Amino acid sequence: MRIEPESHRNSPAGSDREQQVLDRIEKARRRKPKVKAERITLAHGSGGKATQTLVEAVFLEAFRNELLEPLEDGAELPLEGHRLAFTTDSYVVSPLFFPGGDIGDLAVNGTVNDLAVTGATPRYLSAGFLIEEGFPLAELTRIVESMANAARAAGVQIATGDTKVVEKGKADGCYINTTGIGVVRSHGLGVAGVRPGDAVLVSGPIGDHGITVMLARGELDIDADVVSDTAPVHELVADLLAAVPEVRALRDATRGGVATILNEIARAAKVAVFVDEESVPVRTEVRGASELLGIDPLYVACEGRIVVVVPGERAEAALAAMRAHPQGEQAALIGRVGDDPPGLVLLNTAFGGTRIVDLLVGDPLPRIC
Amino acid sequence: MRIEPESHRNSPAGSDREQQVLDRIEKARRRKPKVKAERITLAHGSGGKATQTLVEAVFLEAFRNELLEPLEDGAELPLEGHRLAFTTDSYVVSPLFFPGGDIGDLAVNGTVNDLAVTGATPRYLSAGFLIEEGFPLAELTRIVESMANAARAAGVQIATGDTKVVEKGKADGCYINTTGIGVVRSHGLGVAGVRPGDAVLVSGPIGDHGITVMLARGELDIDADVVSDTAPVHELVADLLAAVPEVRALRDATRGGVATILNEIARAAKVAVFVDEESVPVRTEVRGASELLGIDPLYVACEGRIVVVVPGERAEAALAAMRAHPQGEQAALIGRVGDDPPGLVLLNTAFGGTRIVDLLVGDPLPRIC
């Protein structure tokens, strides 16, 4: 369960050991992606290193086209002179019900958020249910009502659907796919546009959702007063973009957490991302539970938090715009973008050291969304 | 496994017994839909009676909106002055590979076809993979390549995707959701527009896909030379609509087969649909295997066949247009639409009798698509 970062660096910058680590990482990253495993593992679904390799080596290789290539949370489609945002997600969270939400509102909010962070106004969702034989109708009804409420709250319509049932033992209660369509309003958002000198912000405390789900599994004897942050972020994003149109990139920090997003930014934009551990907002309960679980909160999924990159001089304006919205009250500046070492995320720890925050290697939190 | 139609009617039309049956069916259909079962059964995924009740009582009730209401294969979305077609399907076929295709091309063709039958030009697909831990990478690669080939053949782009992995025993190898976007070109297609006097056609032999999958499971010691009909029908549909713009309704006859489509038409348009058993094209091998399996081919899924309703006087033109396309060479006129008894499908059997072809009650062919 413990996350092992690829390297700890408490040695002074520029040391031989540090350079060796950087060289090794750089070499590994230059390789053509190839999945070494012969079978799919849970790590391939973690959003981390294994997922990235699988996507690049198998899916991108076969489907190669300019829409899929940017690997953003959603694609931007040219259609009849308009630009549509299009995104899909399957939800396999376990348990199906947890403090603060359930798979139903998660499936709506998650896809609404993937549309919102492409700078689009979310409009329509599809809903594909994959149900295990024997699943209680009362639970299905509760999930469906929760979806309907979340859709109303987010201002989207569930326009089309599908139901499949598989034999007992061939699923786990209920899985849901939602796929969303939005209308793109803003221009040029994307992690590849991030530049040295930019500021990195988060919209609120991180890790609430992931820790809530882990605790709801009841496998741990921890009783923390924490609820999922599942919520639609499209209004927060709209307010932010209205106040700061210069926003470079937006992402919602779900599977793999803030650390994964920052790595995607560092790699796509070929920049270094420096994060101050002390400025990352983490609730006391979440920090405590994370420590007991042996997980760094930076890797824990949120379902209603965004990571925002803006030009450095616009950081205060972006913070102010987010803090003016109820969902962004605890927004914080957590780091900055530099140029060296390119492709890496470096954390200044609370103890004064620096360490590389790499992509996850395993999957410490399977089926968190 | 044997299909039990709700009633056999070899008695002369207008008899007391017949009237009682019609009254009973009419009464049952007037009831507010309510799912009686406390747990989901395979029948809820059959596309038949249980699916219909579940969709109406649970999903429509919660999601109620004018887009979902028509319950067509896809929704028509107003967007920035254009009309988009939007449809979703999860694919859970077992086995994953079968003669003539696999879950990959099925997942592309099935969603392309759902777009095509709404009168839309298919443009973009999303692909959501739900993979069981331990699934062989070589099989996944084969499936993904098959999807890519099918997408190229159908002229659609796979624009966005998602991968989730669940623990061993929580899925069955690999499930795929595809959701599609198309641009609607034709006006007013829909089963509710069907009128007495219309003609009912199919584009080719029925049941090939379903029988192929059943035989591929190897549970039966039958060796029939039959392959899945999985194919994209958008070109066939485009040719048909160009030649006969008066087409009233189009559907692809997948889960639940032609019988289910005809029932949906009869109910939505409040018409009677009369089918001549002898004019329904069924391959000898499929008929033979169906008899051994105790299944009426009318209920067996196709994955590349369409049911077409046109005004009676345009039947010959529609047949000619379909027969001019390689996928419609064996198109046939199989029945006509009348006004009484409304809501029912009646089959003139090869033996000179008439029987009601109702919606499926159980699910004789689970996980066929």
mmCIF file of N, CA and C in Angstrom, chain B residues 26-128:
data_model
loop_
_atom_site.group_PDB
_atom_site.id
_atom_site.type_symbol
_atom_site.label_atom_id
_atom_site.label_comp_id
_atom_site.label_asym_id
_atom_site.label_seq_id
_atom_site.Cartn_x
_atom_site.Cartn_y
_atom_site.Cartn_z
ATOM 1 N N GLU B 26 -54.338 -5.838 -23.476
ATOM 2 C CA GLU B 26 -54.632 -4.406 -23.456
ATOM 3 C C GLU B 26 -54.646 -3.881 -22.024
ATOM 4 N N LYS B 27 -55.260 -4.667 -21.136
ATOM 5 C CA LYS B 27 -55.365 -4.262 -19.742
ATOM 6 C C LYS B 27 -53.966 -4.177 -19.106
ATOM 7 N N ALA B 28 -53.176 -5.215 -19.388
ATOM 8 C CA ALA B 28 -51.816 -5.238 -18.823
ATOM 9 C C ALA B 28 -51.010 -4.037 -19.309
ATOM 10 N N ARG B 29 -51.243 -3.648 -20.560
ATOM 11 C CA ARG B 29 -50.438 -2.575 -21.131
ATOM 12 C C ARG B 29 -50.857 -1.202 -20.636
ATOM 13 N N ARG B 30 -52.088 -1.109 -20.124
ATOM 14 C CA ARG B 30 -52.545 0.196 -19.631
ATOM 15 C C ARG B 30 -51.988 0.505 -18.254
ATOM 16 N N ARG B 31 -51.526 -0.552 -17.552
ATOM 17 C CA ARG B 31 -51.007 -0.350 -16.202
ATOM 18 C C ARG B 31 -49.780 0.542 -16.202
ATOM 19 N N LYS B 32 -49.630 1.313 -15.141
ATOM 20 C CA LYS B 32 -48.408 2.100 -14.965
ATOM 21 C C LYS B 32 -47.242 1.107 -14.813
ATOM 22 N N PRO B 33 -46.168 1.287 -15.564
ATOM 23 C CA PRO B 33 -45.097 0.294 -15.456
ATOM 24 C C PRO B 33 -44.510 0.245 -14.046
ATOM 25 N N LYS B 34 -44.336 -0.970 -13.546
ATOM 26 C CA LYS B 34 -43.797 -1.142 -12.200
ATOM 27 C C LYS B 34 -42.965 -2.412 -12.224
ATOM 28 N N VAL B 35 -41.753 -2.326 -11.724
ATOM 29 C CA VAL B 35 -40.921 -3.526 -11.690
ATOM 30 C C VAL B 35 -41.311 -4.322 -10.459
ATOM 31 N N LYS B 36 -41.765 -5.558 -10.661
ATOM 32 C CA LYS B 36 -42.209 -6.349 -9.513
ATOM 33 C C LYS B 36 -41.034 -7.022 -8.816
ATOM 34 N N ALA B 37 -40.022 -7.405 -9.597
ATOM 35 C CA ALA B 37 -38.894 -8.124 -9.005
ATOM 36 C C ALA B 37 -38.161 -7.222 -8.012
ATOM 37 N N GLU B 38 -37.633 -7.817 -6.970
ATOM 38 C CA GLU B 38 -36.822 -7.034 -6.030
ATOM 39 C C GLU B 38 -35.361 -6.987 -6.442
ATOM 40 N N ARG B 39 -35.010 -7.902 -7.350
ATOM 41 C CA ARG B 39 -33.618 -7.931 -7.798
ATOM 42 C C ARG B 39 -33.553 -7.984 -9.319
ATOM 43 N N ILE B 40 -32.483 -7.449 -9.862
ATOM 44 C CA ILE B 40 -32.293 -7.450 -11.309
ATOM 45 C C ILE B 40 -32.017 -8.879 -11.774
ATOM 46 N N THR B 41 -32.687 -9.276 -12.868
ATOM 47 C CA THR B 41 -32.455 -10.594 -13.458
ATOM 48 C C THR B 41 -31.886 -10.410 -14.860
ATOM 49 N N LEU B 42 -31.403 -11.507 -15.430
ATOM 50 C CA LEU B 42 -30.869 -11.424 -16.795
ATOM 51 C C LEU B 42 -31.930 -10.910 -17.758
ATOM 52 N N ALA B 43 -33.198 -11.211 -17.470
ATOM 53 C CA ALA B 43 -34.273 -10.770 -18.357
ATOM 54 C C ALA B 43 -34.328 -9.247 -18.466
ATOM 55 N N HIS B 44 -33.883 -8.540 -17.407
ATOM 56 C CA HIS B 44 -33.883 -7.077 -17.472
ATOM 57 C C HIS B 44 -32.888 -6.549 -18.510
ATOM 58 N N GLY B 45 -32.011 -7.422 -18.978
ATOM 59 C CA GLY B 45 -31.062 -7.017 -20.013
ATOM 60 C C GLY B 45 -31.381 -7.588 -21.384
ATOM 61 N N SER B 46 -32.547 -8.225 -21.513
ATOM 62 C CA SER B 46 -32.862 -8.950 -22.755
ATOM 63 C C SER B 46 -33.325 -8.054 -23.882
ATOM 64 N N GLY B 47 -33.737 -6.831 -23.562
ATOM 65 C CA GLY B 47 -34.357 -5.986 -24.576
ATOM 66 C C GLY B 47 -35.848 -6.236 -24.679
ATOM 67 N N GLY B 48 -36.353 -7.215 -23.938
ATOM 68 C CA GLY B 48 -37.769 -7.593 -24.017
ATOM 69 C C GLY B 48 -38.618 -6.883 -22.982
ATOM 70 N N LYS B 49 -39.638 -7.626 -22.528
ATOM 71 C CA LYS B 49 -40.641 -7.039 -21.651
ATOM 72 C C LYS B 49 -40.034 -6.486 -20.358
ATOM 73 N N ALA B 50 -39.143 -7.248 -19.727
ATOM 74 C CA ALA B 50 -38.580 -6.820 -18.446
ATOM 75 C C ALA B 50 -37.715 -5.574 -18.619
ATOM 76 N N THR B 51 -36.948 -5.514 -19.722
ATOM 77 C CA THR B 51 -36.119 -4.334 -19.987
ATOM 78 C C THR B 51 -37.009 -3.108 -20.140
ATOM 79 N N GLN B 52 -38.076 -3.294 -20.921
ATOM 80 C CA GLN B 52 -38.974 -2.176 -21.184
ATOM 81 C C GLN B 52 -39.581 -1.627 -19.895
ATOM 82 N N THR B 53 -40.024 -2.547 -19.033
ATOM 83 C CA THR B 53 -40.625 -2.119 -17.766
ATOM 84 C C THR B 53 -39.589 -1.407 -16.908
ATOM 85 N N LEU B 54 -38.378 -1.970 -16.845
ATOM 86 C CA LEU B 54 -37.321 -1.348 -16.039
ATOM 87 C C LEU B 54 -37.008 0.062 -16.547
ATOM 88 N N VAL B 55 -36.879 0.184 -17.840
ATOM 89 C CA VAL B 55 -36.544 1.490 -18.426
ATOM 90 C C VAL B 55 -37.656 2.493 -18.132
ATOM 91 N N GLU B 56 -38.895 2.059 -18.318
ATOM 92 C CA GLU B 56 -40.006 2.997 -18.124
ATOM 93 C C GLU B 56 -40.220 3.334 -16.653
ATOM 94 N N ALA B 57 -40.120 2.319 -15.783
ATOM 95 C CA ALA B 57 -40.447 2.544 -14.375
ATOM 96 C C ALA B 57 -39.306 3.197 -13.601
ATOM 97 N N VAL B 58 -38.089 2.888 -13.959
ATOM 98 C CA VAL B 58 -36.957 3.403 -13.171
ATOM 99 C C VAL B 58 -36.234 4.553 -13.888
ATOM 100 N N PHE B 59 -35.770 4.300 -15.105
ATOM 101 C CA PHE B 59 -34.930 5.306 -15.767
ATOM 102 C C PHE B 59 -35.740 6.505 -16.272
ATOM 103 N N LEU B 60 -36.811 6.214 -17.043
ATOM 104 C CA LEU B 60 -37.611 7.328 -17.567
ATOM 105 C C LEU B 60 -38.226 8.137 -16.443
ATOM 106 N N GLU B 61 -38.661 7.441 -15.415
ATOM 107 C CA GLU B 61 -39.294 8.102 -14.281
ATOM 108 C C GLU B 61 -38.346 9.135 -13.655
ATOM 109 N N ALA B 62 -37.091 8.764 -13.498
ATOM 110 C CA ALA B 62 -36.136 9.671 -12.847
ATOM 111 C C ALA B 62 -35.569 10.714 -13.815
ATOM 112 N N PHE B 63 -35.257 10.275 -15.039
ATOM 113 C CA PHE B 63 -34.541 11.167 -15.964
ATOM 114 C C PHE B 63 -35.494 11.970 -16.851
ATOM 115 N N ARG B 64 -36.792 11.773 -16.661
ATOM 116 C CA ARG B 64 -37.811 12.267 -17.588
ATOM 117 C C ARG B 64 -37.408 13.572 -18.293
ATOM 118 N N ASN B 65 -37.264 13.501 -19.596
ATOM 119 C CA ASN B 65 -37.077 14.698 -20.429
ATOM 120 C C ASN B 65 -37.467 14.340 -21.849
ATOM 121 N N GLU B 66 -37.673 15.366 -22.653
ATOM 122 C CA GLU B 66 -38.256 15.143 -23.995
ATOM 123 C C GLU B 66 -37.273 14.469 -24.956
ATOM 124 N N LEU B 67 -35.989 14.445 -24.593
ATOM 125 C CA LEU B 67 -35.009 13.794 -25.468
ATOM 126 C C LEU B 67 -35.043 12.291 -25.306
ATOM 127 N N LEU B 68 -35.192 11.866 -24.058
ATOM 128 C CA LEU B 68 -35.134 10.442 -23.726
ATOM 129 C C LEU B 68 -36.457 9.758 -24.059
ATOM 130 N N GLU B 69 -37.539 10.514 -23.922
ATOM 131 C CA GLU B 69 -38.903 9.987 -24.007
ATOM 132 C C GLU B 69 -39.197 9.099 -25.228
ATOM 133 N N PRO B 70 -38.763 9.520 -26.452
ATOM 134 C CA PRO B 70 -39.147 8.707 -27.611
ATOM 135 C C PRO B 70 -38.584 7.287 -27.566
ATOM 136 N N LEU B 71 -37.593 7.042 -26.704
ATOM 137 C CA LEU B 71 -36.973 5.716 -26.576
ATOM 138 C C LEU B 71 -36.536 5.134 -27.917
ATOM 139 N N GLU B 72 -36.003 5.994 -28.768
ATOM 140 C CA GLU B 72 -35.405 5.495 -30.005
ATOM 141 C C GLU B 72 -34.007 4.958 -29.673
ATOM 142 N N ASP B 73 -33.316 4.435 -30.711
ATOM 143 C CA ASP B 73 -31.980 3.893 -30.460
ATOM 144 C C ASP B 73 -30.982 4.987 -30.076
ATOM 145 N N GLY B 74 -31.290 6.211 -30.479
ATOM 146 C CA GLY B 74 -30.420 7.326 -30.129
ATOM 147 C C GLY B 74 -31.275 8.552 -29.922
ATOM 148 N N ALA B 75 -30.703 9.556 -29.269
ATOM 149 C CA ALA B 75 -31.446 10.801 -29.047
ATOM 150 C C ALA B 75 -31.049 11.818 -30.109
ATOM 151 N N GLU B 76 -31.964 12.719 -30.387
ATOM 152 C CA GLU B 76 -31.636 13.806 -31.297
ATOM 153 C C GLU B 76 -31.477 15.066 -30.464
ATOM 154 N N LEU B 77 -30.296 15.666 -30.520
ATOM 155 C CA LEU B 77 -29.982 16.806 -29.661
ATOM 156 C C LEU B 77 -29.964 18.102 -30.459
ATOM 157 N N PRO B 78 -30.679 19.117 -29.986
ATOM 158 C CA PRO B 78 -30.517 20.422 -30.608
ATOM 159 C C PRO B 78 -29.236 21.040 -30.057
ATOM 160 N N LEU B 79 -28.360 21.518 -30.932
ATOM 161 C CA LEU B 79 -27.108 22.075 -30.435
ATOM 162 C C LEU B 79 -26.624 23.143 -31.393
ATOM 163 N N GLU B 80 -26.636 24.377 -30.936
ATOM 164 C CA GLU B 80 -26.103 25.493 -31.720
ATOM 165 C C GLU B 80 -26.723 25.514 -33.112
ATOM 166 N N GLY B 81 -28.013 25.252 -33.178
ATOM 167 C CA GLY B 81 -28.697 25.325 -34.473
ATOM 168 C C GLY B 81 -28.583 24.071 -35.324
ATOM 169 N N HIS B 82 -27.859 23.061 -34.814
ATOM 170 C CA HIS B 82 -27.751 21.807 -35.556
ATOM 171 C C HIS B 82 -28.491 20.712 -34.807
ATOM 172 N N ARG B 83 -28.679 19.592 -35.476
ATOM 173 C CA ARG B 83 -29.281 18.450 -34.805
ATOM 174 C C ARG B 83 -28.261 17.317 -34.767
ATOM 175 N N LEU B 84 -27.890 16.935 -33.556
ATOM 176 C CA LEU B 84 -26.932 15.848 -33.394
ATOM 177 C C LEU B 84 -27.665 14.583 -32.982
ATOM 178 N N ALA B 85 -27.148 13.449 -33.453
ATOM 179 C CA ALA B 85 -27.618 12.157 -32.941
ATOM 180 C C ALA B 85 -26.620 11.708 -31.880
ATOM 181 N N PHE B 86 -27.131 11.106 -30.807
ATOM 182 C CA PHE B 86 -26.296 10.745 -29.654
ATOM 183 C C PHE B 86 -26.800 9.407 -29.149
ATOM 184 N N THR B 87 -25.920 8.428 -29.061
ATOM 185 C CA THR B 87 -26.367 7.092 -28.650
ATOM 186 C C THR B 87 -25.270 6.377 -27.886
ATOM 187 N N THR B 88 -25.644 5.510 -26.965
ATOM 188 C CA THR B 88 -24.664 4.778 -26.159
ATOM 189 C C THR B 88 -25.028 3.307 -26.073
ATOM 190 N N ASP B 89 -24.030 2.460 -25.995
ATOM 191 C CA ASP B 89 -24.255 1.027 -25.828
ATOM 192 C C ASP B 89 -23.059 0.422 -25.114
ATOM 193 N N SER B 90 -23.334 -0.461 -24.157
ATOM 194 C CA SER B 90 -22.258 -1.237 -23.551
ATOM 195 C C SER B 90 -22.295 -2.628 -24.181
ATOM 196 N N TYR B 91 -21.121 -3.161 -24.447
ATOM 197 C CA TYR B 91 -21.015 -4.466 -25.100
ATOM 198 C C TYR B 91 -20.431 -5.463 -24.113
ATOM 199 N N VAL B 92 -21.161 -6.580 -23.945
ATOM 200 C CA VAL B 92 -20.781 -7.586 -22.943
ATOM 201 C C VAL B 92 -20.801 -8.976 -23.572
ATOM 202 N N VAL B 93 -20.652 -9.020 -24.899
ATOM 203 C CA VAL B 93 -20.789 -10.291 -25.615
ATOM 204 C C VAL B 93 -19.835 -11.352 -25.058
ATOM 205 N N SER B 94 -20.331 -12.567 -25.012
ATOM 206 C CA SER B 94 -19.524 -13.709 -24.587
ATOM 207 C C SER B 94 -19.766 -14.850 -25.569
ATOM 208 N N PRO B 95 -18.731 -15.412 -26.195
ATOM 209 C CA PRO B 95 -17.304 -15.094 -26.039
ATOM 210 C C PRO B 95 -16.923 -13.786 -26.726
ATOM 211 N N LEU B 96 -15.710 -13.322 -26.393
ATOM 212 C CA LEU B 96 -15.246 -12.049 -26.937
ATOM 213 C C LEU B 96 -14.904 -12.149 -28.423
ATOM 214 N N PHE B 97 -14.525 -13.352 -28.845
ATOM 215 C CA PHE B 97 -14.183 -13.573 -30.257
ATOM 216 C C PHE B 97 -15.110 -14.642 -30.808
ATOM 217 N N PHE B 98 -15.637 -14.434 -32.001
ATOM 218 C CA PHE B 98 -16.580 -15.379 -32.604
ATOM 219 C C PHE B 98 -16.421 -15.316 -34.124
ATOM 220 N N PRO B 99 -16.906 -16.317 -34.843
ATOM 221 C CA PRO B 99 -16.735 -16.280 -36.297
ATOM 222 C C PRO B 99 -17.354 -15.015 -36.900
ATOM 223 N N GLY B 100 -16.570 -14.281 -37.651
ATOM 224 C CA GLY B 100 -17.081 -13.080 -38.319
ATOM 225 C C GLY B 100 -16.820 -11.793 -37.568
ATOM 226 N N GLY B 101 -16.321 -11.894 -36.317
ATOM 227 C CA GLY B 101 -16.089 -10.641 -35.588
ATOM 228 C C GLY B 101 -15.626 -10.857 -34.168
ATOM 229 N N ASP B 102 -15.603 -9.776 -33.413
ATOM 230 C CA ASP B 102 -15.260 -9.824 -31.987
ATOM 231 C C ASP B 102 -15.897 -8.621 -31.303
ATOM 232 N N ILE B 103 -15.721 -8.525 -29.994
ATOM 233 C CA ILE B 103 -16.368 -7.444 -29.247
ATOM 234 C C ILE B 103 -15.915 -6.075 -29.755
ATOM 235 N N GLY B 104 -14.718 -6.005 -30.348
ATOM 236 C CA GLY B 104 -14.195 -4.737 -30.829
ATOM 237 C C GLY B 104 -14.976 -4.191 -32.014
ATOM 238 N N ASP B 105 -15.104 -4.982 -33.084
ATOM 239 C CA ASP B 105 -15.849 -4.433 -34.231
ATOM 240 C C ASP B 105 -17.338 -4.345 -33.915
ATOM 241 N N LEU B 106 -17.808 -5.264 -33.077
ATOM 242 C CA LEU B 106 -19.218 -5.182 -32.650
ATOM 243 C C LEU B 106 -19.498 -3.842 -31.969
ATOM 244 N N ALA B 107 -18.570 -3.419 -31.097
ATOM 245 C CA ALA B 107 -18.771 -2.185 -30.330
ATOM 246 C C ALA B 107 -18.742 -0.952 -31.225
ATOM 247 N N VAL B 108 -17.987 -1.028 -32.302
ATOM 248 C CA VAL B 108 -17.978 0.093 -33.252
ATOM 249 C C VAL B 108 -19.222 0.033 -34.148
ATOM 250 N N ASN B 109 -19.443 -1.124 -34.782
ATOM 251 C CA ASN B 109 -20.566 -1.233 -35.725
ATOM 252 C C ASN B 109 -21.913 -1.013 -35.043
ATOM 253 N N GLY B 110 -22.063 -1.553 -33.838
ATOM 254 C CA GLY B 110 -23.346 -1.429 -33.143
ATOM 255 C C GLY B 110 -23.718 0.024 -32.901
ATOM 256 N N THR B 111 -22.757 0.815 -32.493
ATOM 257 C CA THR B 111 -23.048 2.220 -32.194
ATOM 258 C C THR B 111 -23.145 3.038 -33.475
ATOM 259 N N VAL B 112 -22.315 2.724 -34.454
ATOM 260 C CA VAL B 112 -22.454 3.354 -35.779
ATOM 261 C C VAL B 112 -23.868 3.102 -36.317
ATOM 262 N N ASN B 113 -24.362 1.877 -36.161
ATOM 263 C CA ASN B 113 -25.684 1.543 -36.688
ATOM 264 C C ASN B 113 -26.804 2.247 -35.942
ATOM 265 N N ASP B 114 -26.644 2.395 -34.626
ATOM 266 C CA ASP B 114 -27.665 3.123 -33.862
ATOM 267 C C ASP B 114 -27.731 4.588 -34.313
ATOM 268 N N LEU B 115 -26.597 5.144 -34.695
ATOM 269 C CA LEU B 115 -26.603 6.507 -35.253
ATOM 270 C C LEU B 115 -27.242 6.507 -36.631
ATOM 271 N N ALA B 116 -26.855 5.526 -37.458
ATOM 272 C CA ALA B 116 -27.332 5.494 -38.852
ATOM 273 C C ALA B 116 -28.854 5.403 -38.909
ATOM 274 N N VAL B 117 -29.453 4.594 -38.029
ATOM 275 C CA VAL B 117 -30.907 4.408 -38.111
ATOM 276 C C VAL B 117 -31.688 5.610 -37.571
ATOM 277 N N THR B 118 -31.014 6.566 -36.955
ATOM 278 C CA THR B 118 -31.713 7.807 -36.635
ATOM 279 C C THR B 118 -31.632 8.767 -37.822
ATOM 280 N N GLY B 119 -31.036 8.322 -38.930
ATOM 281 C CA GLY B 119 -30.912 9.173 -40.110
ATOM 282 C C GLY B 119 -29.710 10.096 -40.030
ATOM 283 N N ALA B 120 -28.723 9.707 -39.220
ATOM 284 C CA ALA B 120 -27.558 10.565 -39.010
ATOM 285 C C ALA B 120 -26.324 10.003 -39.718
ATOM 286 N N THR B 121 -25.407 10.892 -40.050
ATOM 287 C CA THR B 121 -24.095 10.472 -40.503
ATOM 288 C C THR B 121 -23.209 10.294 -39.280
ATOM 289 N N PRO B 122 -22.750 9.054 -39.010
ATOM 290 C CA PRO B 122 -21.904 8.819 -37.822
ATOM 291 C C PRO B 122 -20.581 9.564 -37.953
ATOM 292 N N ARG B 123 -20.132 10.211 -36.878
ATOM 293 C CA ARG B 123 -18.893 10.984 -36.941
ATOM 294 C C ARG B 123 -17.852 10.588 -35.889
ATOM 295 N N TYR B 124 -18.244 10.574 -34.629
ATOM 296 C CA TYR B 124 -17.271 10.372 -33.551
ATOM 297 C C TYR B 124 -17.749 9.319 -32.563
ATOM 298 N N LEU B 125 -16.815 8.530 -32.060
ATOM 299 C CA LEU B 125 -17.133 7.566 -30.998
ATOM 300 C C LEU B 125 -16.212 7.807 -29.807
ATOM 301 N N SER B 126 -16.741 7.517 -28.610
ATOM 302 C CA SER B 126 -15.889 7.365 -27.439
ATOM 303 C C SER B 126 -15.766 5.872 -27.164
ATOM 304 N N ALA B 127 -14.709 5.492 -26.450
ATOM 305 C CA ALA B 127 -14.506 4.072 -26.128
ATOM 306 C C ALA B 127 -14.146 3.947 -24.651
ATOM 307 N N GLY B 128 -15.002 3.296 -23.866
ATOM 308 C CA GLY B 128 -14.737 3.077 -22.448
ATOM 309 C C GLY B 128 -14.483 1.594 -22.202
#
